[in-house]
Amino acid sequence: MSPDEIVALYDEHSPRLYALALRILGDEQAAAEVLEEVFVTRPLPTELGSLIHLTRDLALARPIQSGGRSVDRVGGVPAPRLLVEEAFYRGRSVSDLARAFSIDEETVRSMLREGMAALREQVAAREK
């Protein structure tokens, strides 16, 4: 890949990738370091999906710097969106989520399916 192609890829996708790393890490410097690492990785992925996965993996491999997250709960149970965010942004498994929120694993799976369905609907609505 030529330097011009790398610059074009960076210009197009770096804001989204930086936001993802920042969301996972909660630290601007660490997010910038992850973004730098993404773009010096060889071979550099050229598809957005691959770039997102690489960014997520690199960010999850670092220690999380910030602490408290507000827990969005409905009737004492975490909202499906929170579970999807925890699974994707924090790399938490179904069993981790079940223990963390004191709910059974089948409920976690069901809520993850519900949250992903809602996310798909939101994406489809934006594309119209």
C-alpha positions as a LaTeX table, in Angstrom:
\begin{tabular}{lrrr}
\hline
Residue & $x$ (\AA) & $y$ (\AA) & $z$ (\AA) \\
\hline
Met1 & 0.00 & 0.00 & 0.00 \\
Ser2 & 1.40 & 3.40 & $-0.95$ \\
Pro3 & 1.84 & 6.23 & 1.57 \\
Asp4 & $-0.90$ & 8.20 & $-0.24$ \\
Glu5 & $-3.32$ & 5.30 & 0.15 \\
Ile6 & $-2.50$ & 5.02 & 3.86 \\
Val7 & $-3.11$ & 8.76 & 4.32 \\
Ala8 & $-6.45$ & 8.50 & 2.49 \\
Leu9 & $-7.46$ & 5.51 & 4.64 \\
Tyr10 & $-6.43$ & 7.39 & 7.79 \\
Asp11 & $-8.32$ & 10.54 & 6.77 \\
Glu12 & $-11.46$ & 8.56 & 6.04 \\
His13 & $-11.59$ & 6.25 & 9.06 \\
Ser14 & $-9.47$ & 7.68 & 11.88 \\
Pro15 & $-12.26$ & 9.69 & 13.59 \\
Arg16 & $-14.47$ & 6.59 & 13.92 \\
Leu17 & $-11.58$ & 4.37 & 15.02 \\
Tyr18 & $-10.33$ & 6.92 & 17.55 \\
Ala19 & $-13.85$ & 7.24 & 18.99 \\
Leu20 & $-14.04$ & 3.46 & 19.36 \\
Ala21 & $-10.67$ & 3.25 & 21.12 \\
Leu22 & $-11.60$ & 6.18 & 23.36 \\
Arg23 & $-14.92$ & 4.55 & 24.25 \\
Ile24 & $-13.16$ & 1.34 & 25.24 \\
Leu25 & $-10.21$ & 2.89 & 27.07 \\
Gly26 & $-11.62$ & 6.14 & 28.44 \\
Asp27 & $-8.24$ & 7.82 & 27.94 \\
Glu28 & $-7.38$ & 10.15 & 25.05 \\
Gln29 & $-3.64$ & 9.38 & 25.04 \\
Ala30 & $-4.20$ & 5.62 & 25.09 \\
Ala31 & $-6.80$ & 5.92 & 22.30 \\
Ala32 & $-4.34$ & 7.93 & 20.18 \\
Glu33 & $-1.67$ & 5.28 & 20.78 \\
Val34 & $-4.06$ & 2.53 & 19.66 \\
Leu35 & $-4.89$ & 4.50 & 16.52 \\
Glu36 & $-1.20$ & 4.92 & 15.78 \\
Glu37 & $-0.66$ & 1.21 & 16.31 \\
Val38 & $-3.51$ & 0.38 & 13.91 \\
Phe39 & $-1.94$ & 2.40 & 11.12 \\
Val40 & 1.58 & 1.01 & 11.53 \\
Thr41 & 0.34 & $-2.58$ & 11.58 \\
Arg42 & 1.48 & $-4.60$ & 8.60 \\
Pro43 & $-0.40$ & $-5.56$ & 6.58 \\
Leu44 & $-2.82$ & $-2.72$ & 7.18 \\
Pro45 & $-6.44$ & $-3.79$ & 6.66 \\
Thr46 & $-8.21$ & $-1.73$ & 4.00 \\
Glu47 & $-11.82$ & $-2.57$ & 4.85 \\
Leu48 & $-13.60$ & $-0.64$ & 7.59 \\
Gly49 & $-14.84$ & $-3.80$ & 9.33 \\
Ser50 & $-11.31$ & $-5.17$ & 9.59 \\
Leu51 & $-10.02$ & $-1.82$ & 10.84 \\
Ile52 & $-12.75$ & $-1.72$ & 13.49 \\
His53 & $-11.93$ & $-5.23$ & 14.68 \\
Leu54 & $-8.20$ & $-4.49$ & 14.79 \\
Thr55 & $-8.83$ & $-1.26$ & 16.75 \\
Arg56 & $-11.13$ & $-3.05$ & 19.19 \\
Asp57 & $-8.68$ & $-5.90$ & 19.71 \\
Leu58 & $-5.74$ & $-3.56$ & 20.30 \\
Ala59 & $-7.77$ & $-1.40$ & 22.70 \\
Leu60 & $-9.03$ & $-4.41$ & 24.65 \\
Ala61 & $-5.46$ & $-5.64$ & 24.99 \\
Arg62 & $-4.61$ & $-2.49$ & 26.98 \\
Pro63 & $-5.64$ & $-1.84$ & 30.57 \\
Ile64 & $-8.75$ & 0.32 & 30.91 \\
Gln65 & $-7.81$ & 3.67 & 32.44 \\
Ser66 & $-11.13$ & 5.10 & 33.50 \\
Gly67 & $-13.43$ & 3.71 & 36.10 \\
Gly68 & $-17.06$ & 4.43 & 36.77 \\
Arg69 & $-19.64$ & 3.87 & 34.10 \\
Ser70 & $-23.22$ & 4.68 & 34.78 \\
Val71 & $-25.42$ & 1.61 & 34.64 \\
Asp72 & $-28.56$ & 2.08 & 32.58 \\
Arg73 & $-31.13$ & $-0.14$ & 34.23 \\
Val74 & $-34.79$ & $-0.70$ & 33.56 \\
Gly75 & $-36.67$ & $-2.09$ & 36.55 \\
Gly76 & $-33.41$ & $-3.13$ & 38.24 \\
Val77 & $-32.20$ & $-5.05$ & 35.17 \\
Pro78 & $-29.56$ & $-3.64$ & 32.80 \\
Ala79 & $-30.90$ & $-2.41$ & 29.47 \\
Pro80 & $-30.01$ & $-4.62$ & 26.48 \\
Arg81 & $-27.94$ & $-1.78$ & 25.03 \\
Leu82 & $-25.68$ & $-1.81$ & 28.10 \\
Leu83 & $-25.07$ & $-5.53$ & 27.73 \\
Val84 & $-24.21$ & $-5.15$ & 24.04 \\
Glu85 & $-21.83$ & $-2.29$ & 24.87 \\
Glu86 & $-20.16$ & $-4.28$ & 27.65 \\
Ala87 & $-19.78$ & $-7.32$ & 25.39 \\
Phe88 & $-18.35$ & $-5.34$ & 22.46 \\
Tyr89 & $-16.43$ & $-2.49$ & 24.08 \\
Arg90 & $-15.18$ & $-4.40$ & 27.13 \\
Gly91 & $-14.89$ & $-7.87$ & 25.62 \\
Arg92 & $-17.03$ & $-9.39$ & 28.37 \\
Ser93 & $-18.43$ & $-12.89$ & 27.96 \\
Val94 & $-21.99$ & $-14.01$ & 28.67 \\
Ser95 & $-20.89$ & $-15.58$ & 31.95 \\
Asp96 & $-19.02$ & $-12.38$ & 32.93 \\
Leu97 & $-22.14$ & $-10.31$ & 32.22 \\
Ala98 & $-24.39$ & $-12.71$ & 34.12 \\
Arg99 & $-22.16$ & $-12.50$ & 37.19 \\
Ala100 & $-21.68$ & $-8.72$ & 36.95 \\
Phe101 & $-25.40$ & $-7.97$ & 36.71 \\
Ser102 & $-26.70$ & $-10.88$ & 38.83 \\
Ile103 & $-28.87$ & $-12.36$ & 36.10 \\
Asp104 & $-28.84$ & $-15.83$ & 34.55 \\
Glu105 & $-26.88$ & $-16.54$ & 31.35 \\
Glu106 & $-29.98$ & $-17.32$ & 29.26 \\
Thr107 & $-31.41$ & $-13.89$ & 30.12 \\
Val108 & $-28.10$ & $-12.30$ & 29.12 \\
Arg109 & $-28.18$ & $-14.14$ & 25.77 \\
Ser110 & $-31.78$ & $-13.08$ & 25.19 \\
Met111 & $-31.00$ & $-9.46$ & 26.04 \\
Leu112 & $-27.94$ & $-9.49$ & 23.77 \\
Arg113 & $-30.12$ & $-10.76$ & 20.89 \\
Glu114 & $-32.67$ & $-8.03$ & 21.67 \\
Gly115 & $-29.99$ & $-5.35$ & 21.82 \\
Met116 & $-28.40$ & $-6.48$ & 18.55 \\
Ala117 & $-31.81$ & $-6.52$ & 16.83 \\
Ala118 & $-32.45$ & $-2.96$ & 17.99 \\
Leu119 & $-29.01$ & $-1.93$ & 16.77 \\
Arg120 & $-29.66$ & $-3.49$ & 13.35 \\
Glu121 & $-32.95$ & $-1.57$ & 13.13 \\
Gln122 & $-31.22$ & 1.71 & 13.99 \\
Val123 & $-28.53$ & 1.12 & 11.37 \\
Ala124 & $-31.13$ & 0.21 & 8.73 \\
Ala125 & $-33.12$ & 3.35 & 9.56 \\
Arg126 & $-30.02$ & 5.54 & 9.14 \\
Glu127 & $-29.26$ & 3.99 & 5.76 \\
Lys128 & $-32.67$ & 4.98 & 4.36 \\
\hline
\end{tabular}
